[in-house]
Every structure is written in structure tokens, then in C-alpha cells.
């Protein structure tokens, strides 16, 4: 009988490709969500959708019953520590349920020295909670996903907030999802942190310009200084900007870290270029 993997946050932008890839690779996939009706409509009958909340321990225990693995894809939005609390709850429940592997999407800049930023601190503490649980783990320290680029387009403008001078190895979610699935079938992938980088490095402005040239040829890429974006956020009541601007300030200062070679050797390197990925949307 095939193994069952619970995907916490399987409805997320980066959780859904993992859920679908695991299912395509022959795993039985259970998706945990706070809104099961919506998820059932999206995933269809090939997936087992269960109601649950990472802050509700009984719901986690029930969802993990009979599971061989659990993948965690969490975003706390305005409450960054949710990712830490929720992942710790999942890891403890997974240990009690005798789950054989936990996989978790962290970030490529998650190091102790960057924990001054709350989102990074939550991920750093989530990783620690996973290690402390004793459940064999594979942690994915992924860089920026190409899937983030469409979110920077608004009307006929695409915005880069701040200077964003650092090159980024943009990765496609499908490549990452394949690597997560491969980790479940690879015993040597246990108890490792994997740095996930795509094949090419571009600054944020370069990547956005390339993406827009193919998918949104009428869109103008605009760099906006952070101070001006803050004024617009305050005067225009743009609540979503107030959440993302601190992240852009963080990205101005912090680079990708780690070495992707072990991930590439064990799990197969990402191959999708930004141009190939963008052409899927034309
Ligand atoms: N974008 C990038 O380039 C990038 C790079 C590296 C790492 N990451 C990280 O990847 C992670 C996931 O990103 P994403 O874009 O997939 O986020 P997303 O689309 O916002 O999805 C977040 C998921 O979290 C689940 N969730 C939130 N609160 C929950 C709760 N209390 N109980 C159960 N589930 C809960 C949601 O499930 P329901 O709403 O269905 O309950 C949803 O599926 C984030 O931590 C992000 O920082 C992103």
C-alpha cells in the first residue's frame, strides 16, 4: 500500500505544488486546512482533505493518524510567530504519532544572525523545534520562488521596493516540489538542511523585467525607494504594503546563504529557467 503524507498548508501557493507532486509520485496525500470545503473544490476527489488548525492540537493528532510523513508549508501573515508555534505543534504531534519524516519549507537566509527579522526568527525557531522533536527531517531552505514575481505586478506597473541589489537564484515551485517528493524516497535525505537554488541568478529588478517582457509586455517595471513606499502605504491606507515593506527592507540587507550542492546531488538540481517558467503563462 502507498505511503500517506499529510501536507499542512497544502492550499498555499507553495504547498499545493508539493501536494500535487507527491500525489503524482504515488503517495496518498492528505491536505490539512482551516477551510476544507474550498480545498475539496480545488483538489478534487484524488486528495483526502481534512479540517484542522496548527493551533488546535486534537485536530493535528487526528490528521496525522496513519501518516508516514508530514510536509509543513506555513505562513503566518501578520503573526510571523504562528509559523514557529504551528510547526512546533506539528512536529510534536508527528513524534507522538510515530511519523517517519517531516519536511518543512524554510528560507535561504535563515541563520541565527538574521533573526532580528521576525519572519526569519520564526523559521529559525521552527527548524529548532523540528530537530528537537526527534522525527527524521528534511528542511528546505529555499530562495525566492519565481511564483512570487506575479505578486509584484499591479495594473500596468511592476514594483521593486527598495534597492534589492543582491542576485537571487530564482527557483520554480515545480522543481522544488519534485525535490521534496524525492526526499521521502531517499533515506540519506534524513536529518539534513537543503539549500534550494534555481539555475540562474538575477537581481529582483532583472528577474521582474525578464518576466514582464514575456508575460506582461505592456507593464513598466518601476523601482520605488522604501521611504516613498512607506509614505504611500501610510497615506493610502495600503495595509498589505505595511506587511510586505519590512520584508523588502530585510531583503535589501540579507543575501542567500548556504550551499545548494548537496541538495542538487541527492535530490536532483532545479533546471527550470526564468524564461521557460514565464513562457508557461503566455
Ligand atoms: N515566496 C517565496 O519566494 C518564498 C521563499 C522561501 C520560503 N517561503 C516561505 O514559504 C512559506 C509558504 O508560503 P506560501 O506562499 O505557500 O504561503 P500561503 O500561500 O500564504 O499559504 C499559507 C498556508 O498556511 C496555512 N495556514 C495558515 N495558518 C494556518 C493555521 N492556523 N492552521 C493551519 N494552516 C494554516 C494556510 O492554510 P489554510 O488557509 O487553507 O488553512 C495556507 O495553506 C512561507 O513561510 C514563506 O515565507 C517563500
mmCIF file of C-alpha atoms and ligand atoms in Angstrom:
data_model
loop_
_atom_site.group_PDB
_atom_site.id
_atom_site.type_symbol
_atom_site.label_atom_id
_atom_site.label_comp_id
_atom_site.label_asym_id
_atom_site.label_seq_id
_atom_site.Cartn_x
_atom_site.Cartn_y
_atom_site.Cartn_z
ATOM 1 C CA UNK A 1 0.000 0.000 0.000
ATOM 2 C CA UNK A 2 1.304 3.506 -0.783
ATOM 3 C CA UNK A 3 2.503 5.816 1.972
ATOM 4 C CA UNK A 4 0.356 8.666 3.261
ATOM 5 C CA UNK A 5 1.778 12.195 3.579
ATOM 6 C CA UNK A 6 -0.065 14.984 5.373
ATOM 7 C CA UNK A 7 0.508 18.405 3.780
ATOM 8 C CA UNK A 8 -0.047 21.207 6.282
ATOM 9 C CA UNK A 9 -0.662 24.383 4.284
ATOM 10 C CA UNK A 10 -1.343 22.332 1.145
ATOM 11 C CA UNK A 11 -3.674 25.086 -0.060
ATOM 12 C CA UNK A 12 -0.779 27.591 -0.027
ATOM 13 C CA UNK A 13 0.948 28.929 -3.137
ATOM 14 C CA UNK A 14 3.981 26.747 -2.366
ATOM 15 C CA UNK A 15 2.132 23.919 -0.598
ATOM 16 C CA UNK A 16 -0.178 22.980 -3.466
ATOM 17 C CA UNK A 17 2.635 22.076 -5.922
ATOM 18 C CA UNK A 18 4.113 19.768 -3.256
ATOM 19 C CA UNK A 19 0.742 18.111 -2.582
ATOM 20 C CA UNK A 20 0.182 17.572 -6.301
ATOM 21 C CA UNK A 21 3.702 16.279 -6.944
ATOM 22 C CA UNK A 22 3.523 13.799 -4.045
ATOM 23 C CA UNK A 23 0.220 12.504 -5.398
ATOM 24 C CA UNK A 24 1.638 12.230 -8.933
ATOM 25 C CA UNK A 25 4.570 10.254 -7.477
ATOM 26 C CA UNK A 26 2.194 7.686 -5.962
ATOM 27 C CA UNK A 27 1.737 8.927 -2.386
ATOM 28 C CA UNK A 28 -1.666 9.200 -0.764
ATOM 29 C CA UNK A 29 -1.945 12.889 0.098
ATOM 30 C CA UNK A 30 -3.954 14.363 2.948
ATOM 31 C CA UNK A 31 -4.308 18.159 2.949
ATOM 32 C CA UNK A 32 -4.862 19.929 6.269
ATOM 33 C CA UNK A 33 -6.715 23.238 6.004
ATOM 34 C CA UNK A 34 -8.940 25.570 8.001
ATOM 35 C CA UNK A 35 -11.348 25.793 5.055
ATOM 36 C CA UNK A 36 -11.988 22.219 3.873
ATOM 37 C CA UNK A 37 -14.928 22.971 1.550
ATOM 38 C CA UNK A 38 -12.810 25.368 -0.509
ATOM 39 C CA UNK A 39 -9.905 22.916 -0.582
ATOM 40 C CA UNK A 40 -12.119 19.992 -1.654
ATOM 41 C CA UNK A 41 -13.402 22.030 -4.598
ATOM 42 C CA UNK A 42 -9.828 22.875 -5.587
ATOM 43 C CA UNK A 43 -8.189 19.456 -5.178
ATOM 44 C CA UNK A 44 -10.994 17.118 -6.251
ATOM 45 C CA UNK A 45 -11.531 13.510 -5.197
ATOM 46 C CA UNK A 46 -7.909 12.309 -5.560
ATOM 47 C CA UNK A 47 -6.946 14.053 -2.293
ATOM 48 C CA UNK A 48 -8.077 13.492 1.255
ATOM 49 C CA UNK A 49 -8.892 16.940 2.690
ATOM 50 C CA UNK A 50 -9.155 17.271 6.475
ATOM 51 C CA UNK A 51 -10.172 20.221 8.637
ATOM 52 C CA UNK A 52 -7.530 21.371 11.077
ATOM 53 C CA UNK A 53 -5.596 24.240 12.560
ATOM 54 C CA UNK A 54 -1.964 24.135 13.656
ATOM 55 C CA UNK A 55 -3.008 25.815 16.922
ATOM 56 C CA UNK A 56 -5.582 23.063 17.627
ATOM 57 C CA UNK A 57 -3.641 20.038 18.895
ATOM 58 C CA UNK A 58 -6.503 17.471 18.712
ATOM 59 C CA UNK A 59 -7.052 18.368 15.042
ATOM 60 C CA UNK A 60 -3.347 17.712 14.355
ATOM 61 C CA UNK A 61 -3.404 14.368 16.183
ATOM 62 C CA UNK A 62 -6.435 13.269 14.152
ATOM 63 C CA UNK A 63 -4.942 14.456 10.846
ATOM 64 C CA UNK A 64 -1.634 12.658 11.481
ATOM 65 C CA UNK A 65 -3.232 9.304 12.310
ATOM 66 C CA UNK A 66 -1.865 6.702 9.882
ATOM 67 C CA UNK A 67 0.555 9.132 8.196
ATOM 68 C CA UNK A 68 4.076 8.130 7.182
ATOM 69 C CA UNK A 69 5.225 11.709 6.593
ATOM 70 C CA UNK A 70 4.174 15.312 7.072
ATOM 71 C CA UNK A 71 5.128 18.342 4.990
ATOM 72 C CA UNK A 72 4.810 21.801 6.589
ATOM 73 C CA UNK A 73 4.143 24.871 4.415
ATOM 74 C CA UNK A 74 3.024 27.639 6.728
ATOM 75 C CA UNK A 75 2.744 31.420 6.511
ATOM 76 C CA UNK A 76 1.520 33.396 9.492
ATOM 77 C CA UNK A 77 0.958 36.684 7.627
ATOM 78 C CA UNK A 78 0.766 39.469 10.220
ATOM 79 C CA UNK A 79 1.601 36.969 13.008
ATOM 80 C CA UNK A 80 5.033 35.624 11.946
ATOM 81 C CA UNK A 81 5.443 33.537 15.104
ATOM 82 C CA UNK A 82 2.494 31.366 14.017
ATOM 83 C CA UNK A 83 4.936 29.567 11.722
ATOM 84 C CA UNK A 84 7.116 28.700 14.729
ATOM 85 C CA UNK A 85 4.262 27.738 17.102
ATOM 86 C CA UNK A 86 2.419 25.812 14.394
ATOM 87 C CA UNK A 87 5.473 23.920 13.161
ATOM 88 C CA UNK A 88 6.429 23.035 16.751
ATOM 89 C CA UNK A 89 2.905 21.697 17.332
ATOM 90 C CA UNK A 90 3.031 19.645 14.127
ATOM 91 C CA UNK A 91 6.488 18.260 14.974
ATOM 92 C CA UNK A 92 5.424 17.230 18.492
ATOM 93 C CA UNK A 93 2.200 15.646 17.221
ATOM 94 C CA UNK A 94 4.202 13.864 14.488
ATOM 95 C CA UNK A 95 6.577 12.431 17.112
ATOM 96 C CA UNK A 96 3.634 11.143 19.164
ATOM 97 C CA UNK A 97 2.043 9.626 16.042
ATOM 98 C CA UNK A 98 5.273 7.825 15.061
ATOM 99 C CA UNK A 99 5.555 9.654 11.730
ATOM 100 C CA UNK A 100 8.718 8.686 9.829
ATOM 101 C CA UNK A 101 9.680 12.011 8.179
ATOM 102 C CA UNK A 102 8.870 15.686 8.467
ATOM 103 C CA UNK A 103 9.693 18.063 5.625
ATOM 104 C CA UNK A 104 9.463 21.834 6.066
ATOM 105 C CA UNK A 105 9.775 24.879 3.809
ATOM 106 C CA UNK A 106 12.123 27.385 5.444
ATOM 107 C CA UNK A 107 14.166 30.122 3.742
ATOM 108 C CA UNK A 108 17.644 30.552 2.235
ATOM 109 C CA UNK A 109 18.584 33.355 4.654
ATOM 110 C CA UNK A 110 17.543 31.511 7.829
ATOM 111 C CA UNK A 111 20.615 31.847 10.042
ATOM 112 C CA UNK A 112 20.962 32.992 13.626
ATOM 113 C CA UNK A 113 22.495 36.350 12.626
ATOM 114 C CA UNK A 114 19.382 37.227 10.607
ATOM 115 C CA UNK A 115 16.927 36.524 13.433
ATOM 116 C CA UNK A 116 16.480 40.268 14.088
ATOM 117 C CA UNK A 117 13.783 39.965 11.411
ATOM 118 C CA UNK A 118 10.666 38.340 12.977
ATOM 119 C CA UNK A 119 9.856 36.133 9.956
ATOM 120 C CA UNK A 120 13.367 34.684 9.960
ATOM 121 C CA UNK A 121 13.312 34.216 13.740
ATOM 122 C CA UNK A 122 10.062 32.219 13.403
ATOM 123 C CA UNK A 123 11.607 29.978 10.737
ATOM 124 C CA UNK A 124 14.833 29.539 12.735
ATOM 125 C CA UNK A 125 12.826 28.518 15.816
ATOM 126 C CA UNK A 126 10.561 26.272 13.720
ATOM 127 C CA UNK A 127 13.648 24.435 12.425
ATOM 128 C CA UNK A 128 14.916 24.029 16.009
ATOM 129 C CA UNK A 129 11.548 22.638 17.128
ATOM 130 C CA UNK A 130 11.658 20.087 14.300
ATOM 131 C CA UNK A 131 15.151 18.923 15.301
ATOM 132 C CA UNK A 132 14.096 18.702 18.954
ATOM 133 C CA UNK A 133 11.070 16.536 18.103
ATOM 134 C CA UNK A 134 13.301 13.599 17.169
ATOM 135 C CA UNK A 135 11.328 12.948 13.959
ATOM 136 C CA UNK A 136 13.711 12.445 10.991
ATOM 137 C CA UNK A 137 13.558 15.671 8.975
ATOM 138 C CA UNK A 138 14.435 17.272 5.655
ATOM 139 C CA UNK A 139 14.377 21.067 5.845
ATOM 140 C CA UNK A 140 14.183 23.019 2.591
ATOM 141 C CA UNK A 141 15.961 26.375 2.807
ATOM 142 C CA UNK A 142 14.624 27.718 -0.459
ATOM 143 C CA UNK A 143 15.474 31.028 -2.063
ATOM 144 C CA UNK A 144 12.905 33.239 -3.826
ATOM 145 C CA UNK A 145 10.369 31.357 -5.917
ATOM 146 C CA UNK A 146 9.523 32.526 -9.445
ATOM 147 C CA UNK A 147 5.874 32.283 -8.313
ATOM 148 C CA UNK A 148 6.458 35.472 -6.268
ATOM 149 C CA UNK A 149 7.013 37.611 -9.373
ATOM 150 C CA UNK A 150 3.343 37.952 -10.434
ATOM 151 C CA UNK A 151 2.601 39.359 -6.979
ATOM 152 C CA UNK A 152 4.814 42.362 -7.753
ATOM 153 C CA UNK A 153 2.632 43.376 -10.714
ATOM 154 C CA UNK A 154 -0.189 45.839 -10.059
ATOM 155 C CA UNK A 155 -2.143 47.165 -13.027
ATOM 156 C CA UNK A 156 0.305 48.374 -15.676
ATOM 157 C CA UNK A 157 3.209 48.648 -13.216
ATOM 158 C CA UNK A 158 5.538 46.119 -11.600
ATOM 159 C CA UNK A 159 7.231 47.289 -8.426
ATOM 160 C CA UNK A 160 10.613 46.626 -6.897
ATOM 161 C CA UNK A 161 10.579 48.148 -3.420
ATOM 162 C CA UNK A 162 13.994 49.325 -2.252
ATOM 163 C CA UNK A 163 17.368 48.834 -3.931
ATOM 164 C CA UNK A 164 17.367 44.992 -3.857
ATOM 165 C CA UNK A 165 20.980 44.766 -5.085
ATOM 166 C CA UNK A 166 21.600 41.066 -4.401
ATOM 167 C CA UNK A 167 21.498 38.350 -7.058
ATOM 168 C CA UNK A 168 18.876 35.654 -6.373
ATOM 169 C CA UNK A 169 18.809 32.108 -7.812
ATOM 170 C CA UNK A 170 15.092 32.131 -8.659
ATOM 171 C CA UNK A 171 13.578 28.646 -8.377
ATOM 172 C CA UNK A 172 10.357 27.228 -9.854
ATOM 173 C CA UNK A 173 7.932 25.688 -7.350
ATOM 174 C CA UNK A 174 7.602 22.562 -9.524
ATOM 175 C CA UNK A 175 11.347 21.879 -9.283
ATOM 176 C CA UNK A 176 11.251 22.334 -5.508
ATOM 177 C CA UNK A 177 8.160 20.096 -5.210
ATOM 178 C CA UNK A 178 9.982 17.340 -7.105
ATOM 179 C CA UNK A 179 12.874 17.613 -4.640
ATOM 180 C CA UNK A 180 10.566 17.384 -1.619
ATOM 181 C CA UNK A 181 8.929 14.278 -3.041
ATOM 182 C CA UNK A 182 12.348 12.759 -3.812
ATOM 183 C CA UNK A 183 13.416 13.368 -0.191
ATOM 184 C CA UNK A 184 10.683 10.987 1.030
ATOM 185 C CA UNK A 185 12.173 8.203 -1.109
ATOM 186 C CA UNK A 186 15.787 8.975 -0.186
ATOM 187 C CA UNK A 187 16.964 7.630 3.207
ATOM 188 C CA UNK A 188 20.171 9.769 3.020
ATOM 189 C CA UNK A 189 17.978 12.892 2.875
ATOM 190 C CA UNK A 190 17.041 12.417 6.543
ATOM 191 C CA UNK A 191 18.234 14.958 9.111
ATOM 192 C CA UNK A 192 19.516 17.433 6.560
ATOM 193 C CA UNK A 193 19.020 21.107 5.674
ATOM 194 C CA UNK A 194 18.866 21.543 1.907
ATOM 195 C CA UNK A 195 19.545 24.871 0.195
ATOM 196 C CA UNK A 196 17.331 25.128 -2.874
ATOM 197 C CA UNK A 197 18.560 27.425 -5.646
ATOM 198 C CA UNK A 198 17.392 27.704 -9.230
ATOM 199 C CA UNK A 199 19.793 27.555 -12.193
ATOM 200 C CA UNK A 200 20.259 31.309 -12.845
ATOM 201 C CA UNK A 201 20.888 34.356 -10.669
ATOM 202 C CA UNK A 202 19.199 37.700 -11.305
ATOM 203 C CA UNK A 203 18.535 40.698 -9.121
ATOM 204 C CA UNK A 204 14.880 41.305 -8.366
ATOM 205 C CA UNK A 205 14.669 44.043 -10.994
ATOM 206 C CA UNK A 206 16.360 41.880 -13.655
ATOM 207 C CA UNK A 207 14.040 38.945 -12.922
ATOM 208 C CA UNK A 208 10.924 41.111 -12.921
ATOM 209 C CA UNK A 209 11.985 42.765 -16.186
ATOM 210 C CA UNK A 210 12.526 39.375 -17.876
ATOM 211 C CA UNK A 211 9.231 38.000 -16.559
ATOM 212 C CA UNK A 212 7.260 41.088 -17.624
ATOM 213 C CA UNK A 213 8.883 41.177 -21.093
ATOM 214 C CA UNK A 214 7.369 37.731 -21.751
ATOM 215 C CA UNK A 215 4.117 37.705 -19.768
ATOM 216 C CA UNK A 216 3.153 41.401 -19.426
ATOM 217 C CA UNK A 217 4.847 43.294 -22.282
ATOM 218 C CA UNK A 218 2.793 46.431 -21.529
ATOM 219 C CA UNK A 219 3.839 46.599 -17.901
ATOM 220 C CA UNK A 220 6.555 49.057 -16.791
ATOM 221 C CA UNK A 221 8.983 47.892 -14.123
ATOM 222 C CA UNK A 222 9.446 50.620 -11.519
ATOM 223 C CA UNK A 223 11.915 50.779 -8.651
ATOM 224 C CA UNK A 224 10.443 52.621 -5.690
ATOM 225 C CA UNK A 225 12.582 53.724 -2.745
ATOM 226 C CA UNK A 226 11.398 52.257 0.543
ATOM 227 C CA UNK A 227 10.818 55.697 2.099
ATOM 228 C CA UNK A 228 8.401 56.606 -0.709
ATOM 229 C CA UNK A 229 6.623 53.254 -0.468
ATOM 230 C CA UNK A 230 6.184 53.844 3.284
ATOM 231 C CA UNK A 231 4.564 57.251 2.638
ATOM 232 C CA UNK A 232 2.190 55.710 0.078
ATOM 233 C CA UNK A 233 1.369 52.866 2.483
ATOM 234 C CA UNK A 234 0.569 55.330 5.283
ATOM 235 C CA UNK A 235 -1.334 57.957 3.285
ATOM 236 C CA UNK A 236 -3.104 55.462 1.025
ATOM 237 C CA UNK A 237 -4.077 53.110 3.879
ATOM 238 C CA UNK A 238 -2.431 50.238 1.976
ATOM 239 C CA UNK A 239 -2.438 47.613 4.765
ATOM 240 C CA UNK A 240 -0.815 44.925 2.575
ATOM 241 C CA UNK A 241 2.146 47.232 1.857
ATOM 242 C CA UNK A 242 2.687 47.762 5.590
ATOM 243 C CA UNK A 243 3.151 43.984 5.942
ATOM 244 C CA UNK A 244 5.468 43.487 2.935
ATOM 245 C CA UNK A 245 7.699 46.593 3.209
ATOM 246 C CA UNK A 246 9.620 45.378 6.291
ATOM 247 C CA UNK A 247 10.335 42.198 4.314
ATOM 248 C CA UNK A 248 11.719 44.196 1.381
ATOM 249 C CA UNK A 249 13.889 46.184 3.796
ATOM 250 C CA UNK A 250 15.176 42.847 5.137
ATOM 251 C CA UNK A 251 15.887 41.583 1.593
ATOM 252 C CA UNK A 252 17.933 44.701 0.827
ATOM 253 C CA UNK A 253 20.279 43.738 3.635
ATOM 254 C CA UNK A 254 20.435 39.957 3.562
ATOM 255 C CA UNK A 255 21.714 37.578 0.898
ATOM 256 C CA UNK A 256 21.009 33.937 0.111
ATOM 257 C CA UNK A 257 23.210 31.731 2.290
ATOM 258 C CA UNK A 258 24.218 28.080 2.327
ATOM 259 C CA UNK A 259 25.381 25.730 -0.400
ATOM 260 C CA UNK A 260 22.934 24.000 -2.760
ATOM 261 C CA UNK A 261 25.326 21.261 -3.928
ATOM 262 C CA UNK A 262 24.165 18.542 -1.500
ATOM 263 C CA UNK A 263 20.503 19.154 -2.376
ATOM 264 C CA UNK A 264 21.344 19.093 -6.086
ATOM 265 C CA UNK A 265 23.303 15.839 -5.793
ATOM 266 C CA UNK A 266 20.848 13.941 -3.605
ATOM 267 C CA UNK A 267 17.535 15.284 -4.886
ATOM 268 C CA UNK A 268 18.271 16.453 -8.460
ATOM 269 C CA UNK A 269 19.048 20.078 -9.248
ATOM 270 C CA UNK A 270 16.316 22.537 -10.288
ATOM 271 C CA UNK A 271 16.513 23.091 -14.046
ATOM 272 C CA UNK A 272 13.643 25.442 -14.970
ATOM 273 C CA UNK A 273 14.930 28.800 -16.217
ATOM 274 C CA UNK A 274 13.022 32.018 -15.677
ATOM 275 C CA UNK A 275 12.323 32.221 -19.396
ATOM 276 C CA UNK A 276 10.910 28.645 -19.522
ATOM 277 C CA UNK A 277 8.786 29.313 -16.461
ATOM 278 C CA UNK A 278 7.475 32.645 -17.801
ATOM 279 C CA UNK A 279 6.535 31.123 -21.174
ATOM 280 C CA UNK A 280 4.077 28.778 -19.399
ATOM 281 C CA UNK A 281 1.919 31.840 -18.691
ATOM 282 C CA UNK A 282 1.752 33.234 -22.218
HETATM 283 N N1 LIG B 1 7.678 33.241 -1.785
HETATM 284 C C1 LIG B 1 8.948 32.852 -1.705
HETATM 285 O O1 LIG B 1 9.744 33.139 -2.609
HETATM 286 C C2 LIG B 1 9.409 32.031 -0.531
HETATM 287 C C3 LIG B 1 10.724 31.577 -0.485
HETATM 288 C C4 LIG B 1 11.132 30.771 0.585
HETATM 289 C C5 LIG B 1 10.224 30.483 1.601
HETATM 290 N N2 LIG B 1 8.948 30.956 1.535
HETATM 291 C C6 LIG B 1 8.036 30.621 2.632
HETATM 292 O O2 LIG B 1 7.076 29.683 2.199
HETATM 293 C C7 LIG B 1 6.031 29.637 3.165
HETATM 294 C C8 LIG B 1 4.714 29.341 2.496
HETATM 295 O O3 LIG B 1 4.439 30.341 1.552
HETATM 296 P P1 LIG B 1 3.096 30.304 0.676
HETATM 297 O O4 LIG B 1 3.293 31.342 -0.378
HETATM 298 O O5 LIG B 1 2.731 28.919 0.277
HETATM 299 O O6 LIG B 1 2.018 30.861 1.723
HETATM 300 P P2 LIG B 1 0.445 30.988 1.523
HETATM 301 O O7 LIG B 1 0.044 30.845 0.115
HETATM 302 O O8 LIG B 1 0.039 32.223 2.262
HETATM 303 O O9 LIG B 1 -0.117 29.712 2.317
HETATM 304 C C9 LIG B 1 -0.078 29.655 3.690
HETATM 305 C C10 LIG B 1 -0.678 28.346 4.152
HETATM 306 O O10 LIG B 1 -0.636 28.344 5.589
HETATM 307 C C11 LIG B 1 -1.813 27.712 6.027
HETATM 308 N N3 LIG B 1 -2.139 28.190 7.377
HETATM 309 C C12 LIG B 1 -2.026 29.452 7.851
HETATM 310 N N4 LIG B 1 -2.432 29.495 9.126
HETATM 311 C C13 LIG B 1 -2.793 28.237 9.459
HETATM 312 C C14 LIG B 1 -3.293 27.635 10.645
HETATM 313 N N5 LIG B 1 -3.518 28.357 11.778
HETATM 314 N N6 LIG B 1 -3.545 26.299 10.644
HETATM 315 C C15 LIG B 1 -3.347 25.567 9.512
HETATM 316 N N7 LIG B 1 -2.879 26.074 8.363
HETATM 317 C C16 LIG B 1 -2.607 27.392 8.335
HETATM 318 C C17 LIG B 1 -2.884 28.123 5.028
HETATM 319 O O11 LIG B 1 -3.874 27.103 5.018
HETATM 320 P P3 LIG B 1 -5.481 27.372 5.045
HETATM 321 O O12 LIG B 1 -5.682 28.854 4.800
HETATM 322 O O13 LIG B 1 -6.016 26.518 3.926
HETATM 323 O O14 LIG B 1 -5.920 26.912 6.371
HETATM 324 C C18 LIG B 1 -2.113 28.146 3.714
HETATM 325 O O15 LIG B 1 -2.201 26.912 3.039
HETATM 326 C C19 LIG B 1 6.103 30.993 3.903
HETATM 327 O O16 LIG B 1 6.553 30.775 5.215
HETATM 328 C C20 LIG B 1 7.153 31.771 3.129
HETATM 329 O O17 LIG B 1 7.896 32.642 3.946
HETATM 330 C C21 LIG B 1 8.520 31.714 0.490
#
